[in-house]
Amino acid sequence: MVCRPDRQAIELRPLFSLPAWPSATSGPCAIPGLIFAAPEFHALFSVEPTQWDTWRLMFKGTPGVKAGEFSRRVAALGGRENAFTSKDNTGYYQQIPANRLEDVMKLEADRFANNQWSDEEFAKEIEVVKEERRLRTEDSPRALMGEALAATVFVASPYRRPVVGWMSDLDAMTAADVREFYRRWYVPGNAAVVVAAARSMAASEGFIVGTGRTGLR
């Protein structure tokens, strides 16, 4: 099932669902995902926070879930989780037993409504992002050429920006910049929920929509 935002009501509404299929795993599983559009490619910032900077900080906890506890709880439910980012979107997903879908959706709603991180955590993570940029781009002639090509071809387009960000922006970025990015863009009107599950979506649709309405505010 896919839910897209209702921008007038600021909540998630069902878009479509596909028939369930026989599970090829040892038991029924579900893969819920929460995907956000990448607004940094549609707006200009004096300093350009990116989805890459933000997603690393989305694992730092909430008032009710300590840093690292999200991943431990997903593992305790028999699941695993990860995230991905690109020039167009960033996604967060879990693979869990189908009967644990509601538990994970509650965790996800809490994370995106109440996520928090300290300035010290930001300082650590931004250095990790810089090192990733050095490793993946600045130490790779091919990657540097691709980045230069995109900056030249898309000279008047936000798509000229690398996904990980320019090093000058990473050097200048503050925790407050990323918090503002999170508050502005990590909202239901910029999100879509995707669920692939070996179970009836009719049984989960109301819960998923309700979680999106009350949790992702």
JSON list of C-alpha atoms in Angstrom, two decimals:
[
{"chain": "A", "resi": 1, "resn": "MET", "atom": "CA", "xyz": [0.00, 0.00, 0.00]},
{"chain": "A", "resi": 2, "resn": "VAL", "atom": "CA", "xyz": [1.16, 3.52, -0.77]},
{"chain": "A", "resi": 3, "resn": "CYS", "atom": "CA", "xyz": [-0.09, 6.57, 1.13]},
{"chain": "A", "resi": 4, "resn": "ARG", "atom": "CA", "xyz": [0.51, 10.03, -0.20]},
{"chain": "A", "resi": 5, "resn": "PRO", "atom": "CA", "xyz": [0.06, 13.32, 1.65]},
{"chain": "A", "resi": 6, "resn": "ASP", "atom": "CA", "xyz": [-3.21, 15.22, 1.65]},
{"chain": "A", "resi": 7, "resn": "ARG", "atom": "CA", "xyz": [-1.74, 18.72, 1.72]},
{"chain": "A", "resi": 8, "resn": "GLN", "atom": "CA", "xyz": [-5.03, 20.32, 2.72]},
{"chain": "A", "resi": 9, "resn": "ALA", "atom": "CA", "xyz": [-5.64, 18.09, 5.73]},
{"chain": "A", "resi": 10, "resn": "ILE", "atom": "CA", "xyz": [-1.89, 17.61, 6.47]},
{"chain": "A", "resi": 11, "resn": "GLU", "atom": "CA", "xyz": [-2.28, 13.87, 6.85]},
{"chain": "A", "resi": 12, "resn": "LEU", "atom": "CA", "xyz": [-1.60, 10.67, 4.94]},
{"chain": "A", "resi": 13, "resn": "ARG", "atom": "CA", "xyz": [-4.32, 9.26, 2.69]},
{"chain": "A", "resi": 14, "resn": "PRO", "atom": "CA", "xyz": [-4.34, 5.85, 0.91]},
{"chain": "A", "resi": 15, "resn": "LEU", "atom": "CA", "xyz": [-3.22, 6.08, -2.72]},
{"chain": "A", "resi": 16, "resn": "PHE", "atom": "CA", "xyz": [-3.35, 2.49, -3.91]},
{"chain": "A", "resi": 17, "resn": "SER", "atom": "CA", "xyz": [-2.65, -1.07, -2.80]},
{"chain": "A", "resi": 18, "resn": "LEU", "atom": "CA", "xyz": [-1.52, -4.23, -4.56]},
{"chain": "A", "resi": 19, "resn": "PRO", "atom": "CA", "xyz": [-2.71, -7.81, -3.93]},
{"chain": "A", "resi": 20, "resn": "ALA", "atom": "CA", "xyz": [-0.76, -9.78, -1.37]},
{"chain": "A", "resi": 21, "resn": "TRP", "atom": "CA", "xyz": [1.68, -12.37, -2.70]},
{"chain": "A", "resi": 22, "resn": "PRO", "atom": "CA", "xyz": [2.91, -15.66, -1.21]},
{"chain": "A", "resi": 23, "resn": "SER", "atom": "CA", "xyz": [5.92, -15.08, 1.00]},
{"chain": "A", "resi": 24, "resn": "ALA", "atom": "CA", "xyz": [9.18, -16.57, -0.27]},
{"chain": "A", "resi": 25, "resn": "THR", "atom": "CA", "xyz": [10.77, -16.26, 3.17]},
{"chain": "A", "resi": 26, "resn": "SER", "atom": "CA", "xyz": [10.54, -18.57, 6.14]},
{"chain": "A", "resi": 27, "resn": "GLY", "atom": "CA", "xyz": [7.55, -16.60, 7.44]},
{"chain": "A", "resi": 28, "resn": "PRO", "atom": "CA", "xyz": [5.27, -13.68, 6.60]},
{"chain": "A", "resi": 29, "resn": "CYS", "atom": "CA", "xyz": [7.14, -10.39, 6.59]},
{"chain": "A", "resi": 30, "resn": "ALA", "atom": "CA", "xyz": [6.39, -6.71, 6.10]},
{"chain": "A", "resi": 31, "resn": "ILE", "atom": "CA", "xyz": [8.54, -3.88, 4.79]},
{"chain": "A", "resi": 32, "resn": "PRO", "atom": "CA", "xyz": [7.22, -0.46, 5.77]},
{"chain": "A", "resi": 33, "resn": "GLY", "atom": "CA", "xyz": [8.99, 2.55, 4.33]},
{"chain": "A", "resi": 34, "resn": "LEU", "atom": "CA", "xyz": [8.71, 6.28, 4.87]},
{"chain": "A", "resi": 35, "resn": "ILE", "atom": "CA", "xyz": [9.96, 8.40, 1.96]},
{"chain": "A", "resi": 36, "resn": "PHE", "atom": "CA", "xyz": [10.54, 12.17, 1.96]},
{"chain": "A", "resi": 37, "resn": "ALA", "atom": "CA", "xyz": [11.05, 14.34, -1.10]},
{"chain": "A", "resi": 38, "resn": "ALA", "atom": "CA", "xyz": [14.40, 16.10, -1.31]},
{"chain": "A", "resi": 39, "resn": "PRO", "atom": "CA", "xyz": [13.44, 19.77, -1.05]},
{"chain": "A", "resi": 40, "resn": "GLU", "atom": "CA", "xyz": [17.00, 21.06, -1.11]},
{"chain": "A", "resi": 41, "resn": "PHE", "atom": "CA", "xyz": [16.87, 20.54, -4.85]},
{"chain": "A", "resi": 42, "resn": "HIS", "atom": "CA", "xyz": [13.85, 22.82, -5.18]},
{"chain": "A", "resi": 43, "resn": "ALA", "atom": "CA", "xyz": [14.83, 25.73, -2.93]},
{"chain": "A", "resi": 44, "resn": "LEU", "atom": "CA", "xyz": [17.91, 27.78, -2.15]},
{"chain": "A", "resi": 45, "resn": "PHE", "atom": "CA", "xyz": [19.60, 28.05, 1.24]},
{"chain": "A", "resi": 46, "resn": "SER", "atom": "CA", "xyz": [22.39, 30.37, 2.39]},
{"chain": "A", "resi": 47, "resn": "VAL", "atom": "CA", "xyz": [23.98, 27.21, 3.76]},
{"chain": "A", "resi": 48, "resn": "GLU", "atom": "CA", "xyz": [22.70, 24.08, 2.09]},
{"chain": "A", "resi": 49, "resn": "PRO", "atom": "CA", "xyz": [21.74, 21.27, 4.52]},
{"chain": "A", "resi": 50, "resn": "THR", "atom": "CA", "xyz": [21.13, 18.05, 2.64]},
{"chain": "A", "resi": 51, "resn": "GLN", "atom": "CA", "xyz": [19.09, 14.93, 3.19]},
{"chain": "A", "resi": 52, "resn": "TRP", "atom": "CA", "xyz": [22.42, 13.15, 3.73]},
{"chain": "A", "resi": 53, "resn": "ASP", "atom": "CA", "xyz": [23.23, 15.29, 6.74]},
{"chain": "A", "resi": 54, "resn": "THR", "atom": "CA", "xyz": [19.73, 14.87, 8.17]},
{"chain": "A", "resi": 55, "resn": "TRP", "atom": "CA", "xyz": [19.23, 11.13, 7.82]},
{"chain": "A", "resi": 56, "resn": "ARG", "atom": "CA", "xyz": [22.32, 10.34, 9.89]},
{"chain": "A", "resi": 57, "resn": "LEU", "atom": "CA", "xyz": [20.83, 12.33, 12.76]},
{"chain": "A", "resi": 58, "resn": "MET", "atom": "CA", "xyz": [17.45, 10.58, 12.55]},
{"chain": "A", "resi": 59, "resn": "PHE", "atom": "CA", "xyz": [18.91, 7.68, 14.56]},
{"chain": "A", "resi": 60, "resn": "LYS", "atom": "CA", "xyz": [19.78, 9.82, 17.59]},
{"chain": "A", "resi": 61, "resn": "GLY", "atom": "CA", "xyz": [16.60, 9.24, 19.55]},
{"chain": "A", "resi": 62, "resn": "THR", "atom": "CA", "xyz": [13.53, 11.01, 20.92]},
{"chain": "A", "resi": 63, "resn": "PRO", "atom": "CA", "xyz": [12.45, 11.96, 24.47]},
{"chain": "A", "resi": 64, "resn": "GLY", "atom": "CA", "xyz": [11.00, 8.46, 24.84]},
{"chain": "A", "resi": 65, "resn": "VAL", "atom": "CA", "xyz": [13.52, 6.42, 22.81]},
{"chain": "A", "resi": 66, "resn": "LYS", "atom": "CA", "xyz": [17.22, 6.85, 23.53]},
{"chain": "A", "resi": 67, "resn": "ALA", "atom": "CA", "xyz": [19.89, 7.10, 20.84]},
{"chain": "A", "resi": 68, "resn": "GLY", "atom": "CA", "xyz": [20.45, 3.67, 19.29]},
{"chain": "A", "resi": 69, "resn": "GLU", "atom": "CA", "xyz": [17.31, 2.24, 20.91]},
{"chain": "A", "resi": 70, "resn": "PHE", "atom": "CA", "xyz": [15.30, 2.39, 17.66]},
{"chain": "A", "resi": 71, "resn": "SER", "atom": "CA", "xyz": [17.64, -0.07, 15.96]},
{"chain": "A", "resi": 72, "resn": "ARG", "atom": "CA", "xyz": [17.79, -2.30, 19.04]},
{"chain": "A", "resi": 73, "resn": "ARG", "atom": "CA", "xyz": [14.00, -2.48, 19.24]},
{"chain": "A", "resi": 74, "resn": "VAL", "atom": "CA", "xyz": [13.66, -3.33, 15.56]},
{"chain": "A", "resi": 75, "resn": "ALA", "atom": "CA", "xyz": [16.26, -6.09, 16.00]},
{"chain": "A", "resi": 76, "resn": "ALA", "atom": "CA", "xyz": [14.43, -7.37, 19.09]},
{"chain": "A", "resi": 77, "resn": "LEU", "atom": "CA", "xyz": [11.28, -7.67, 16.97]},
{"chain": "A", "resi": 78, "resn": "GLY", "atom": "CA", "xyz": [13.20, -9.93, 14.59]},
{"chain": "A", "resi": 79, "resn": "GLY", "atom": "CA", "xyz": [13.80, -7.23, 12.00]},
{"chain": "A", "resi": 80, "resn": "ARG", "atom": "CA", "xyz": [16.43, -5.06, 10.40]},
{"chain": "A", "resi": 81, "resn": "GLU", "atom": "CA", "xyz": [16.41, -1.49, 9.12]},
{"chain": "A", "resi": 82, "resn": "ASN", "atom": "CA", "xyz": [18.30, 0.99, 7.00]},
{"chain": "A", "resi": 83, "resn": "ALA", "atom": "CA", "xyz": [17.97, 4.23, 5.05]},
{"chain": "A", "resi": 84, "resn": "PHE", "atom": "CA", "xyz": [18.88, 5.57, 1.62]},
{"chain": "A", "resi": 85, "resn": "THR", "atom": "CA", "xyz": [19.10, 8.99, 0.01]},
{"chain": "A", "resi": 86, "resn": "SER", "atom": "CA", "xyz": [19.33, 10.45, -3.49]},
{"chain": "A", "resi": 87, "resn": "LYS", "atom": "CA", "xyz": [18.83, 13.75, -5.30]},
{"chain": "A", "resi": 88, "resn": "ASP", "atom": "CA", "xyz": [15.08, 13.19, -5.32]},
{"chain": "A", "resi": 89, "resn": "ASN", "atom": "CA", "xyz": [14.19, 11.52, -2.02]},
{"chain": "A", "resi": 90, "resn": "THR", "atom": "CA", "xyz": [15.30, 9.94, 1.22]},
{"chain": "A", "resi": 91, "resn": "GLY", "atom": "CA", "xyz": [13.77, 6.73, 2.53]},
{"chain": "A", "resi": 92, "resn": "TYR", "atom": "CA", "xyz": [13.74, 4.94, 5.87]},
{"chain": "A", "resi": 93, "resn": "TYR", "atom": "CA", "xyz": [12.61, 1.31, 5.98]},
{"chain": "A", "resi": 94, "resn": "GLN", "atom": "CA", "xyz": [12.47, -1.84, 8.06]},
{"chain": "A", "resi": 95, "resn": "GLN", "atom": "CA", "xyz": [12.04, -5.53, 7.25]},
{"chain": "A", "resi": 96, "resn": "ILE", "atom": "CA", "xyz": [10.09, -7.13, 10.08]},
{"chain": "A", "resi": 97, "resn": "PRO", "atom": "CA", "xyz": [7.65, -9.98, 10.79]},
{"chain": "A", "resi": 98, "resn": "ALA", "atom": "CA", "xyz": [4.24, -8.99, 9.42]},
{"chain": "A", "resi": 99, "resn": "ASN", "atom": "CA", "xyz": [2.61, -9.19, 12.84]},
{"chain": "A", "resi": 100, "resn": "ARG", "atom": "CA", "xyz": [5.01, -6.50, 14.12]},
{"chain": "A", "resi": 101, "resn": "LEU", "atom": "CA", "xyz": [4.04, -3.86, 11.56]},
{"chain": "A", "resi": 102, "resn": "GLU", "atom": "CA", "xyz": [2.06, -1.77, 14.06]},
{"chain": "A", "resi": 103, "resn": "ASP", "atom": "CA", "xyz": [4.95, -1.76, 16.56]},
{"chain": "A", "resi": 104, "resn": "VAL", "atom": "CA", "xyz": [7.39, -0.43, 13.99]},
{"chain": "A", "resi": 105, "resn": "MET", "atom": "CA", "xyz": [4.95, 2.16, 12.64]},
{"chain": "A", "resi": 106, "resn": "LYS", "atom": "CA", "xyz": [4.57, 3.56, 16.17]},
{"chain": "A", "resi": 107, "resn": "LEU", "atom": "CA", "xyz": [8.35, 3.77, 16.51]},
{"chain": "A", "resi": 108, "resn": "GLU", "atom": "CA", "xyz": [8.64, 5.47, 13.13]},
{"chain": "A", "resi": 109, "resn": "ALA", "atom": "CA", "xyz": [5.91, 8.00, 13.92]},
{"chain": "A", "resi": 110, "resn": "ASP", "atom": "CA", "xyz": [7.63, 8.89, 17.19]},
{"chain": "A", "resi": 111, "resn": "ARG", "atom": "CA", "xyz": [10.99, 9.26, 15.46]},
{"chain": "A", "resi": 112, "resn": "PHE", "atom": "CA", "xyz": [9.75, 11.68, 12.84]},
{"chain": "A", "resi": 113, "resn": "ALA", "atom": "CA", "xyz": [7.56, 13.71, 15.16]},
{"chain": "A", "resi": 114, "resn": "ASN", "atom": "CA", "xyz": [9.96, 13.97, 18.10]},
{"chain": "A", "resi": 115, "resn": "ASN", "atom": "CA", "xyz": [13.48, 13.38, 16.85]},
{"chain": "A", "resi": 116, "resn": "GLN", "atom": "CA", "xyz": [16.20, 15.30, 18.68]},
{"chain": "A", "resi": 117, "resn": "TRP", "atom": "CA", "xyz": [19.96, 15.54, 18.75]},
{"chain": "A", "resi": 118, "resn": "SER", "atom": "CA", "xyz": [22.52, 17.54, 20.68]},
{"chain": "A", "resi": 119, "resn": "ASP", "atom": "CA", "xyz": [25.07, 19.94, 19.23]},
{"chain": "A", "resi": 120, "resn": "GLU", "atom": "CA", "xyz": [27.73, 17.42, 20.28]},
{"chain": "A", "resi": 121, "resn": "GLU", "atom": "CA", "xyz": [26.06, 14.64, 18.28]},
{"chain": "A", "resi": 122, "resn": "PHE", "atom": "CA", "xyz": [25.83, 16.93, 15.27]},
{"chain": "A", "resi": 123, "resn": "ALA", "atom": "CA", "xyz": [29.53, 17.81, 15.56]},
{"chain": "A", "resi": 124, "resn": "LYS", "atom": "CA", "xyz": [30.44, 14.11, 15.47]},
{"chain": "A", "resi": 125, "resn": "GLU", "atom": "CA", "xyz": [28.14, 13.24, 12.57]},
{"chain": "A", "resi": 126, "resn": "ILE", "atom": "CA", "xyz": [29.14, 16.16, 10.36]},
{"chain": "A", "resi": 127, "resn": "GLU", "atom": "CA", "xyz": [32.75, 14.97, 10.57]},
{"chain": "A", "resi": 128, "resn": "VAL", "atom": "CA", "xyz": [31.61, 11.52, 9.46]},
{"chain": "A", "resi": 129, "resn": "VAL", "atom": "CA", "xyz": [29.80, 13.10, 6.49]},
{"chain": "A", "resi": 130, "resn": "LYS", "atom": "CA", "xyz": [32.94, 15.04, 5.56]},
{"chain": "A", "resi": 131, "resn": "GLU", "atom": "CA", "xyz": [34.99, 11.85, 5.67]},
{"chain": "A", "resi": 132, "resn": "GLU", "atom": "CA", "xyz": [32.42, 10.09, 3.48]},
{"chain": "A", "resi": 133, "resn": "ARG", "atom": "CA", "xyz": [32.71, 12.93, 0.97]},
{"chain": "A", "resi": 134, "resn": "ARG", "atom": "CA", "xyz": [36.50, 12.66, 0.99]},
{"chain": "A", "resi": 135, "resn": "LEU", "atom": "CA", "xyz": [36.35, 8.89, 0.52]},
{"chain": "A", "resi": 136, "resn": "ARG", "atom": "CA", "xyz": [33.61, 8.75, -2.12]},
{"chain": "A", "resi": 137, "resn": "THR", "atom": "CA", "xyz": [34.28, 11.95, -4.06]},
{"chain": "A", "resi": 138, "resn": "GLU", "atom": "CA", "xyz": [37.49, 13.81, -3.35]},
{"chain": "A", "resi": 139, "resn": "ASP", "atom": "CA", "xyz": [39.68, 10.68, -3.45]},
{"chain": "A", "resi": 140, "resn": "SER", "atom": "CA", "xyz": [38.02, 9.46, -6.67]},
{"chain": "A", "resi": 141, "resn": "PRO", "atom": "CA", "xyz": [38.91, 11.14, -9.99]},
{"chain": "A", "resi": 142, "resn": "ARG", "atom": "CA", "xyz": [35.83, 9.58, -11.59]},
{"chain": "A", "resi": 143, "resn": "ALA", "atom": "CA", "xyz": [33.53, 10.93, -8.88]},
{"chain": "A", "resi": 144, "resn": "LEU", "atom": "CA", "xyz": [35.13, 14.37, -9.09]},
{"chain": "A", "resi": 145, "resn": "MET", "atom": "CA", "xyz": [34.62, 14.40, -12.83]},
{"chain": "A", "resi": 146, "resn": "GLY", "atom": "CA", "xyz": [30.95, 13.42, -12.42]},
{"chain": "A", "resi": 147, "resn": "GLU", "atom": "CA", "xyz": [30.41, 16.13, -9.82]},
{"chain": "A", "resi": 148, "resn": "ALA", "atom": "CA", "xyz": [32.07, 18.76, -12.02]},
{"chain": "A", "resi": 149, "resn": "LEU", "atom": "CA", "xyz": [30.00, 17.61, -15.00]},
{"chain": "A", "resi": 150, "resn": "ALA", "atom": "CA", "xyz": [26.72, 17.91, -13.06]},
{"chain": "A", "resi": 151, "resn": "ALA", "atom": "CA", "xyz": [27.71, 21.37, -11.79]},
{"chain": "A", "resi": 152, "resn": "THR", "atom": "CA", "xyz": [28.39, 22.46, -15.38]},
{"chain": "A", "resi": 153, "resn": "VAL", "atom": "CA", "xyz": [25.41, 20.87, -17.10]},
{"chain": "A", "resi": 154, "resn": "PHE", "atom": "CA", "xyz": [22.92, 21.94, -14.42]},
{"chain": "A", "resi": 155, "resn": "VAL", "atom": "CA", "xyz": [24.47, 25.36, -13.85]},
{"chain": "A", "resi": 156, "resn": "ALA", "atom": "CA", "xyz": [21.06, 27.03, -13.38]},
{"chain": "A", "resi": 157, "resn": "SER", "atom": "CA", "xyz": [19.39, 24.08, -11.63]},
{"chain": "A", "resi": 158, "resn": "PRO", "atom": "CA", "xyz": [19.48, 22.90, -8.00]},
{"chain": "A", "resi": 159, "resn": "TYR", "atom": "CA", "xyz": [20.39, 19.46, -9.39]},
{"chain": "A", "resi": 160, "resn": "ARG", "atom": "CA", "xyz": [23.94, 20.72, -9.73]},
{"chain": "A", "resi": 161, "resn": "ARG", "atom": "CA", "xyz": [24.40, 20.09, -5.99]},
{"chain": "A", "resi": 162, "resn": "PRO", "atom": "CA", "xyz": [25.98, 16.78, -4.91]},
{"chain": "A", "resi": 163, "resn": "VAL", "atom": "CA", "xyz": [23.82, 14.59, -2.68]},
{"chain": "A", "resi": 164, "resn": "VAL", "atom": "CA", "xyz": [26.38, 14.61, 0.14]},
{"chain": "A", "resi": 165, "resn": "GLY", "atom": "CA", "xyz": [26.81, 18.39, -0.18]},
{"chain": "A", "resi": 166, "resn": "TRP", "atom": "CA", "xyz": [29.70, 20.70, -1.01]},
{"chain": "A", "resi": 167, "resn": "MET", "atom": "CA", "xyz": [32.58, 20.63, 1.45]},
{"chain": "A", "resi": 168, "resn": "SER", "atom": "CA", "xyz": [32.28, 24.40, 1.94]},
{"chain": "A", "resi": 169, "resn": "ASP", "atom": "CA", "xyz": [28.69, 23.95, 3.12]},
{"chain": "A", "resi": 170, "resn": "LEU", "atom": "CA", "xyz": [29.62, 21.05, 5.40]},
{"chain": "A", "resi": 171, "resn": "ASP", "atom": "CA", "xyz": [32.31, 23.25, 6.98]},
{"chain": "A", "resi": 172, "resn": "ALA", "atom": "CA", "xyz": [29.86, 26.11, 7.54]},
{"chain": "A", "resi": 173, "resn": "MET", "atom": "CA", "xyz": [26.82, 24.08, 8.61]},
{"chain": "A", "resi": 174, "resn": "THR", "atom": "CA", "xyz": [25.51, 24.21, 12.17]},
{"chain": "A", "resi": 175, "resn": "ALA", "atom": "CA", "xyz": [23.19, 22.02, 14.21]},
{"chain": "A", "resi": 176, "resn": "ALA", "atom": "CA", "xyz": [20.58, 24.78, 14.03]},
{"chain": "A", "resi": 177, "resn": "ASP", "atom": "CA", "xyz": [20.67, 24.66, 10.18]},
{"chain": "A", "resi": 178, "resn": "VAL", "atom": "CA", "xyz": [19.86, 20.96, 10.15]},
{"chain": "A", "resi": 179, "resn": "ARG", "atom": "CA", "xyz": [17.18, 21.28, 12.85]},
{"chain": "A", "resi": 180, "resn": "GLU", "atom": "CA", "xyz": [15.44, 23.94, 10.75]},
{"chain": "A", "resi": 181, "resn": "PHE", "atom": "CA", "xyz": [15.65, 21.68, 7.70]},
{"chain": "A", "resi": 182, "resn": "TYR", "atom": "CA", "xyz": [14.11, 18.84, 9.73]},
{"chain": "A", "resi": 183, "resn": "ARG", "atom": "CA", "xyz": [11.27, 21.00, 11.09]},
{"chain": "A", "resi": 184, "resn": "ARG", "atom": "CA", "xyz": [10.45, 22.45, 7.70]},
{"chain": "A", "resi": 185, "resn": "TRP", "atom": "CA", "xyz": [10.55, 19.36, 5.50]},
{"chain": "A", "resi": 186, "resn": "TYR", "atom": "CA", "xyz": [10.05, 16.25, 7.67]},
{"chain": "A", "resi": 187, "resn": "VAL", "atom": "CA", "xyz": [6.27, 16.71, 7.72]},
{"chain": "A", "resi": 188, "resn": "PRO", "atom": "CA", "xyz": [3.31, 14.66, 6.36]},
{"chain": "A", "resi": 189, "resn": "GLY", "atom": "CA", "xyz": [2.85, 17.03, 3.42]},
{"chain": "A", "resi": 190, "resn": "ASN", "atom": "CA", "xyz": [6.29, 16.04, 2.14]},
{"chain": "A", "resi": 191, "resn": "ALA", "atom": "CA", "xyz": [6.10, 12.32, 2.94]},
{"chain": "A", "resi": 192, "resn": "ALA", "atom": "CA", "xyz": [4.79, 9.07, 1.47]},
{"chain": "A", "resi": 193, "resn": "VAL", "atom": "CA", "xyz": [4.35, 5.77, 3.32]},
{"chain": "A", "resi": 194, "resn": "VAL", "atom": "CA", "xyz": [4.95, 2.56, 1.37]},
{"chain": "A", "resi": 195, "resn": "VAL", "atom": "CA", "xyz": [4.18, -0.86, 2.85]},
{"chain": "A", "resi": 196, "resn": "ALA", "atom": "CA", "xyz": [4.95, -4.21, 1.22]},
{"chain": "A", "resi": 197, "resn": "ALA", "atom": "CA", "xyz": [3.57, -7.00, 3.38]},
{"chain": "A", "resi": 198, "resn": "ALA", "atom": "CA", "xyz": [2.46, -10.61, 3.29]},
{"chain": "A", "resi": 199, "resn": "ARG", "atom": "CA", "xyz": [-0.82, -9.66, 4.94]},
{"chain": "A", "resi": 200, "resn": "SER", "atom": "CA", "xyz": [-4.10, -7.98, 4.11]},
{"chain": "A", "resi": 201, "resn": "MET", "atom": "CA", "xyz": [-3.63, -4.26, 3.70]},
{"chain": "A", "resi": 202, "resn": "ALA", "atom": "CA", "xyz": [-7.26, -3.71, 4.62]},
{"chain": "A", "resi": 203, "resn": "ALA", "atom": "CA", "xyz": [-6.38, -4.82, 8.14]},
{"chain": "A", "resi": 204, "resn": "SER", "atom": "CA", "xyz": [-3.60, -2.24, 8.42]},
{"chain": "A", "resi": 205, "resn": "GLU", "atom": "CA", "xyz": [-4.83, 0.67, 6.33]},
{"chain": "A", "resi": 206, "resn": "GLY", "atom": "CA", "xyz": [-6.71, 2.44, 9.11]},
{"chain": "A", "resi": 207, "resn": "PHE", "atom": "CA", "xyz": [-3.84, 2.05, 11.55]},
{"chain": "A", "resi": 208, "resn": "ILE", "atom": "CA", "xyz": [-1.26, 3.34, 9.05]},
{"chain": "A", "resi": 209, "resn": "VAL", "atom": "CA", "xyz": [-3.32, 6.38, 8.13]},
{"chain": "A", "resi": 210, "resn": "GLY", "atom": "CA", "xyz": [-4.09, 7.08, 11.79]},
{"chain": "A", "resi": 211, "resn": "THR", "atom": "CA", "xyz": [-0.43, 6.79, 12.74]},
{"chain": "A", "resi": 212, "resn": "GLY", "atom": "CA", "xyz": [0.45, 9.25, 10.01]},
{"chain": "A", "resi": 213, "resn": "ARG", "atom": "CA", "xyz": [-2.18, 11.68, 11.25]},
{"chain": "A", "resi": 214, "resn": "THR", "atom": "CA", "xyz": [-1.32, 11.57, 14.96]},
{"chain": "A", "resi": 215, "resn": "GLY", "atom": "CA", "xyz": [2.40, 10.80, 14.90]},
{"chain": "A", "resi": 216, "resn": "LEU", "atom": "CA", "xyz": [3.81, 12.66, 11.91]},
{"chain": "A", "resi": 217, "resn": "ARG", "atom": "CA", "xyz": [2.64, 16.13, 12.81]}
]
